[in-house]
């Protein structure tokens, strides 16, 4: 038996019949074609599947699609389309904060949520926000550097531009 799911994904209202046991990650990837939500461990430990649900980062591999009923879900594709994380993505590139790229989307989602909630995080707060993300390639310092640099850049912007970046 399928459930008619009504949710908003990347600013677009979606109605889709889903199995009650379908994960949000599988729904986004298979039904919506949003493959930026990666599947890694499928146990909520690696962070590759992170999306924002009502502004908070969630592991899409652990959330059932039906739990997104009435919620707003943002994926890396949505952040890219709106340009909301363009400065963050540029800083990841500038600081060599990505190598294979598999974890990058989840890292960006965590970082975007952190900077929306705390525009001036300490390096320890950045590390804490990334504690649900696993990267085998970079050693994390470049990622922390990129997020700290983005926070600094956003703080230097006139207020209207800084708010638009969120």
PDB file of C-alpha atoms in Angstrom:
ATOM      1  CA  UNK A   1       0.000   0.000   0.000  1.00  0.00           C
ATOM      2  CA  UNK A   2       1.358   3.414  -0.947  1.00  0.00           C
ATOM      3  CA  UNK A   3       1.023   6.711   0.870  1.00  0.00           C
ATOM      4  CA  UNK A   4       0.387   9.971  -0.978  1.00  0.00           C
ATOM      5  CA  UNK A   5       3.242  12.172   0.204  1.00  0.00           C
ATOM      6  CA  UNK A   6       2.895  15.937  -0.038  1.00  0.00           C
ATOM      7  CA  UNK A   7       6.114  17.805   0.656  1.00  0.00           C
ATOM      8  CA  UNK A   8       8.163  20.676  -0.693  1.00  0.00           C
ATOM      9  CA  UNK A   9      11.491  19.763  -2.262  1.00  0.00           C
ATOM     10  CA  UNK A  10      13.829  22.575  -3.253  1.00  0.00           C
ATOM     11  CA  UNK A  11      10.987  25.071  -3.268  1.00  0.00           C
ATOM     12  CA  UNK A  12       8.650  22.943  -5.389  1.00  0.00           C
ATOM     13  CA  UNK A  13       5.567  21.267  -3.936  1.00  0.00           C
ATOM     14  CA  UNK A  14       5.583  17.552  -4.699  1.00  0.00           C
ATOM     15  CA  UNK A  15       2.863  14.926  -4.436  1.00  0.00           C
ATOM     16  CA  UNK A  16       4.074  11.402  -4.923  1.00  0.00           C
ATOM     17  CA  UNK A  17       2.816   7.951  -3.959  1.00  0.00           C
ATOM     18  CA  UNK A  18       5.508   6.279  -1.847  1.00  0.00           C
ATOM     19  CA  UNK A  19       5.862   3.041   0.029  1.00  0.00           C
ATOM     20  CA  UNK A  20       5.756   3.622   3.806  1.00  0.00           C
ATOM     21  CA  UNK A  21       9.199   1.953   4.067  1.00  0.00           C
ATOM     22  CA  UNK A  22      10.955   4.109   1.452  1.00  0.00           C
ATOM     23  CA  UNK A  23      13.746   6.196   2.900  1.00  0.00           C
ATOM     24  CA  UNK A  24      13.888   9.902   2.159  1.00  0.00           C
ATOM     25  CA  UNK A  25      17.245   9.296   0.441  1.00  0.00           C
ATOM     26  CA  UNK A  26      15.744   6.682  -1.885  1.00  0.00           C
ATOM     27  CA  UNK A  27      12.741   8.913  -2.582  1.00  0.00           C
ATOM     28  CA  UNK A  28      14.968  11.863  -3.470  1.00  0.00           C
ATOM     29  CA  UNK A  29      17.332   9.794  -5.616  1.00  0.00           C
ATOM     30  CA  UNK A  30      14.943   7.378  -7.320  1.00  0.00           C
ATOM     31  CA  UNK A  31      11.636   9.238  -7.502  1.00  0.00           C
ATOM     32  CA  UNK A  32      12.888  12.828  -7.739  1.00  0.00           C
ATOM     33  CA  UNK A  33      16.140  12.169  -9.651  1.00  0.00           C
ATOM     34  CA  UNK A  34      18.129  14.223  -7.109  1.00  0.00           C
ATOM     35  CA  UNK A  35      21.272  12.128  -6.975  1.00  0.00           C
ATOM     36  CA  UNK A  36      23.337  14.662  -5.037  1.00  0.00           C
ATOM     37  CA  UNK A  37      22.004  12.997  -1.912  1.00  0.00           C
ATOM     38  CA  UNK A  38      24.588  10.216  -1.702  1.00  0.00           C
ATOM     39  CA  UNK A  39      24.196   6.909   0.051  1.00  0.00           C
ATOM     40  CA  UNK A  40      27.234   5.774   1.997  1.00  0.00           C
ATOM     41  CA  UNK A  41      26.822   3.752   5.160  1.00  0.00           C
ATOM     42  CA  UNK A  42      22.997   3.759   5.222  1.00  0.00           C
ATOM     43  CA  UNK A  43      23.245   3.846   9.041  1.00  0.00           C
ATOM     44  CA  UNK A  44      23.446   7.616   9.621  1.00  0.00           C
ATOM     45  CA  UNK A  45      27.139   7.574  10.464  1.00  0.00           C
ATOM     46  CA  UNK A  46      28.823   9.038   7.369  1.00  0.00           C
ATOM     47  CA  UNK A  47      26.727  12.133   6.510  1.00  0.00           C
ATOM     48  CA  UNK A  48      26.842  11.606   2.734  1.00  0.00           C
ATOM     49  CA  UNK A  49      23.030  11.643   2.643  1.00  0.00           C
ATOM     50  CA  UNK A  50      22.485  14.866   4.618  1.00  0.00           C
ATOM     51  CA  UNK A  51      19.646  17.121   3.513  1.00  0.00           C
ATOM     52  CA  UNK A  52      17.907  19.978   5.277  1.00  0.00           C
ATOM     53  CA  UNK A  53      14.399  19.245   6.519  1.00  0.00           C
ATOM     54  CA  UNK A  54      12.670  22.378   7.759  1.00  0.00           C
ATOM     55  CA  UNK A  55      16.139  23.923   7.937  1.00  0.00           C
ATOM     56  CA  UNK A  56      17.726  21.231  10.104  1.00  0.00           C
ATOM     57  CA  UNK A  57      20.236  18.688   8.774  1.00  0.00           C
ATOM     58  CA  UNK A  58      18.910  15.122   8.757  1.00  0.00           C
ATOM     59  CA  UNK A  59      20.364  11.850   7.559  1.00  0.00           C
ATOM     60  CA  UNK A  60      18.059  11.038   4.658  1.00  0.00           C
ATOM     61  CA  UNK A  61      18.998   7.359   4.892  1.00  0.00           C
ATOM     62  CA  UNK A  62      17.390   7.201   8.361  1.00  0.00           C
ATOM     63  CA  UNK A  63      14.298   9.309   7.683  1.00  0.00           C
ATOM     64  CA  UNK A  64      11.338   7.700   6.003  1.00  0.00           C
ATOM     65  CA  UNK A  65       9.948   9.660   3.074  1.00  0.00           C
ATOM     66  CA  UNK A  66       6.525   9.701   4.753  1.00  0.00           C
ATOM     67  CA  UNK A  67       8.091  11.571   7.695  1.00  0.00           C
ATOM     68  CA  UNK A  68       8.682  14.498   5.310  1.00  0.00           C
ATOM     69  CA  UNK A  69       4.903  14.989   5.000  1.00  0.00           C
ATOM     70  CA  UNK A  70       4.233  18.722   5.072  1.00  0.00           C
ATOM     71  CA  UNK A  71       7.926  19.526   5.493  1.00  0.00           C
ATOM     72  CA  UNK A  72      10.336  21.541   3.399  1.00  0.00           C
ATOM     73  CA  UNK A  73      13.295  19.527   2.157  1.00  0.00           C
ATOM     74  CA  UNK A  74      16.381  21.122   0.645  1.00  0.00           C
ATOM     75  CA  UNK A  75      19.027  19.117  -1.180  1.00  0.00           C
ATOM     76  CA  UNK A  76      22.405  20.134  -2.539  1.00  0.00           C
ATOM     77  CA  UNK A  77      20.731  20.635  -5.918  1.00  0.00           C
ATOM     78  CA  UNK A  78      18.362  23.160  -4.362  1.00  0.00           C
ATOM     79  CA  UNK A  79      21.172  25.069  -2.677  1.00  0.00           C
ATOM     80  CA  UNK A  80      23.081  25.080  -5.960  1.00  0.00           C
ATOM     81  CA  UNK A  81      20.102  26.239  -8.047  1.00  0.00           C
ATOM     82  CA  UNK A  82      19.336  29.146  -5.720  1.00  0.00           C
ATOM     83  CA  UNK A  83      22.992  30.061  -5.282  1.00  0.00           C
ATOM     84  CA  UNK A  84      22.520  29.981  -1.495  1.00  0.00           C
ATOM     85  CA  UNK A  85      25.753  28.053  -0.995  1.00  0.00           C
ATOM     86  CA  UNK A  86      27.766  29.398  -3.942  1.00  0.00           C
ATOM     87  CA  UNK A  87      30.206  31.211  -1.677  1.00  0.00           C
ATOM     88  CA  UNK A  88      30.620  28.105   0.477  1.00  0.00           C
ATOM     89  CA  UNK A  89      31.196  25.926  -2.592  1.00  0.00           C
ATOM     90  CA  UNK A  90      33.786  28.412  -3.887  1.00  0.00           C
ATOM     91  CA  UNK A  91      35.621  28.374  -0.557  1.00  0.00           C
ATOM     92  CA  UNK A  92      35.650  24.564  -0.534  1.00  0.00           C
ATOM     93  CA  UNK A  93      37.286  24.732  -3.957  1.00  0.00           C
ATOM     94  CA  UNK A  94      39.718  27.514  -2.979  1.00  0.00           C
ATOM     95  CA  UNK A  95      40.825  25.687   0.179  1.00  0.00           C
ATOM     96  CA  UNK A  96      41.063  22.248  -1.473  1.00  0.00           C
ATOM     97  CA  UNK A  97      38.421  21.060   0.970  1.00  0.00           C
ATOM     98  CA  UNK A  98      37.323  18.295  -1.353  1.00  0.00           C
ATOM     99  CA  UNK A  99      39.112  15.500  -3.076  1.00  0.00           C
ATOM    100  CA  UNK A 100      37.023  12.554  -4.230  1.00  0.00           C
ATOM    101  CA  UNK A 101      33.878  14.628  -3.594  1.00  0.00           C
ATOM    102  CA  UNK A 102      31.681  11.851  -2.274  1.00  0.00           C
ATOM    103  CA  UNK A 103      31.195  13.447   1.150  1.00  0.00           C
ATOM    104  CA  UNK A 104      31.212  17.036  -0.113  1.00  0.00           C
ATOM    105  CA  UNK A 105      27.465  17.436  -0.572  1.00  0.00           C
ATOM    106  CA  UNK A 106      26.775  16.312   2.994  1.00  0.00           C
ATOM    107  CA  UNK A 107      29.559  18.551   4.290  1.00  0.00           C
ATOM    108  CA  UNK A 108      28.065  21.521   2.437  1.00  0.00           C
ATOM    109  CA  UNK A 109      24.606  20.805   3.841  1.00  0.00           C
ATOM    110  CA  UNK A 110      25.991  20.646   7.398  1.00  0.00           C
ATOM    111  CA  UNK A 111      28.002  23.812   6.864  1.00  0.00           C
ATOM    112  CA  UNK A 112      25.052  25.700   5.378  1.00  0.00           C
ATOM    113  CA  UNK A 113      22.832  24.736   8.317  1.00  0.00           C
ATOM    114  CA  UNK A 114      25.558  25.731  10.790  1.00  0.00           C
ATOM    115  CA  UNK A 115      26.123  29.131   9.186  1.00  0.00           C
ATOM    116  CA  UNK A 116      22.374  29.808   9.050  1.00  0.00           C
ATOM    117  CA  UNK A 117      22.074  29.096  12.779  1.00  0.00           C
ATOM    118  CA  UNK A 118      25.420  30.578  13.822  1.00  0.00           C
ATOM    119  CA  UNK A 119      26.942  33.085  11.379  1.00  0.00           C
ATOM    120  CA  UNK A 120      30.177  33.360  13.391  1.00  0.00           C
ATOM    121  CA  UNK A 121      31.098  29.857  14.584  1.00  0.00           C
ATOM    122  CA  UNK A 122      34.375  29.054  16.306  1.00  0.00           C
ATOM    123  CA  UNK A 123      36.580  26.348  14.813  1.00  0.00           C
ATOM    124  CA  UNK A 124      35.427  24.012  17.598  1.00  0.00           C
ATOM    125  CA  UNK A 125      31.776  24.735  16.747  1.00  0.00           C
ATOM    126  CA  UNK A 126      32.524  23.998  13.090  1.00  0.00           C
ATOM    127  CA  UNK A 127      34.157  20.691  14.026  1.00  0.00           C
ATOM    128  CA  UNK A 128      31.175  19.846  16.225  1.00  0.00           C
ATOM    129  CA  UNK A 129      28.745  20.606  13.372  1.00  0.00           C
ATOM    130  CA  UNK A 130      30.749  18.293  11.103  1.00  0.00           C
ATOM    131  CA  UNK A 131      30.830  15.454  13.630  1.00  0.00           C
ATOM    132  CA  UNK A 132      28.101  13.638  11.698  1.00  0.00           C
ATOM    133  CA  UNK A 133      30.116  13.722   8.461  1.00  0.00           C
ATOM    134  CA  UNK A 134      32.876  11.325   7.493  1.00  0.00           C
ATOM    135  CA  UNK A 135      35.642  12.106   4.998  1.00  0.00           C
ATOM    136  CA  UNK A 136      38.471   9.737   4.151  1.00  0.00           C
ATOM    137  CA  UNK A 137      40.398  12.142   1.936  1.00  0.00           C
ATOM    138  CA  UNK A 138      40.933  15.638   3.305  1.00  0.00           C
ATOM    139  CA  UNK A 139      41.827  15.403   6.980  1.00  0.00           C
ATOM    140  CA  UNK A 140      39.086  17.966   7.810  1.00  0.00           C
ATOM    141  CA  UNK A 141      41.338  21.013   8.390  1.00  0.00           C
ATOM    142  CA  UNK A 142      40.741  22.311   4.865  1.00  0.00           C
ATOM    143  CA  UNK A 143      36.995  21.843   5.363  1.00  0.00           C
ATOM    144  CA  UNK A 144      37.061  23.732   8.664  1.00  0.00           C
ATOM    145  CA  UNK A 145      39.175  26.435   6.971  1.00  0.00           C
ATOM    146  CA  UNK A 146      36.653  26.755   4.128  1.00  0.00           C
ATOM    147  CA  UNK A 147      33.690  27.107   6.484  1.00  0.00           C
ATOM    148  CA  UNK A 148      35.510  29.618   8.705  1.00  0.00           C
ATOM    149  CA  UNK A 149      36.515  31.644   5.628  1.00  0.00           C
ATOM    150  CA  UNK A 150      32.917  31.639   4.368  1.00  0.00           C
ATOM    151  CA  UNK A 151      31.666  32.847   7.750  1.00  0.00           C
ATOM    152  CA  UNK A 152      34.231  35.632   7.665  1.00  0.00           C
ATOM    153  CA  UNK A 153      33.312  36.549   4.081  1.00  0.00           C
ATOM    154  CA  UNK A 154      29.600  36.651   4.902  1.00  0.00           C
ATOM    155  CA  UNK A 155      30.214  38.796   7.982  1.00  0.00           C
ATOM    156  CA  UNK A 156      32.013  41.338   5.793  1.00  0.00           C
ATOM    157  CA  UNK A 157      29.064  41.624   3.391  1.00  0.00           C
ATOM    158  CA  UNK A 158      26.463  44.349   3.762  1.00  0.00           C
ATOM    159  CA  UNK A 159      23.588  42.898   5.807  1.00  0.00           C
ATOM    160  CA  UNK A 160      21.187  42.455   2.888  1.00  0.00           C
ATOM    161  CA  UNK A 161      23.710  40.374   0.934  1.00  0.00           C
ATOM    162  CA  UNK A 162      24.662  38.283   3.971  1.00  0.00           C
ATOM    163  CA  UNK A 163      20.987  37.479   4.589  1.00  0.00           C
ATOM    164  CA  UNK A 164      20.517  36.532   0.921  1.00  0.00           C
ATOM    165  CA  UNK A 165      23.434  34.100   1.175  1.00  0.00           C
ATOM    166  CA  UNK A 166      21.503  32.179   3.826  1.00  0.00           C
TER     167      UNK A 166
END
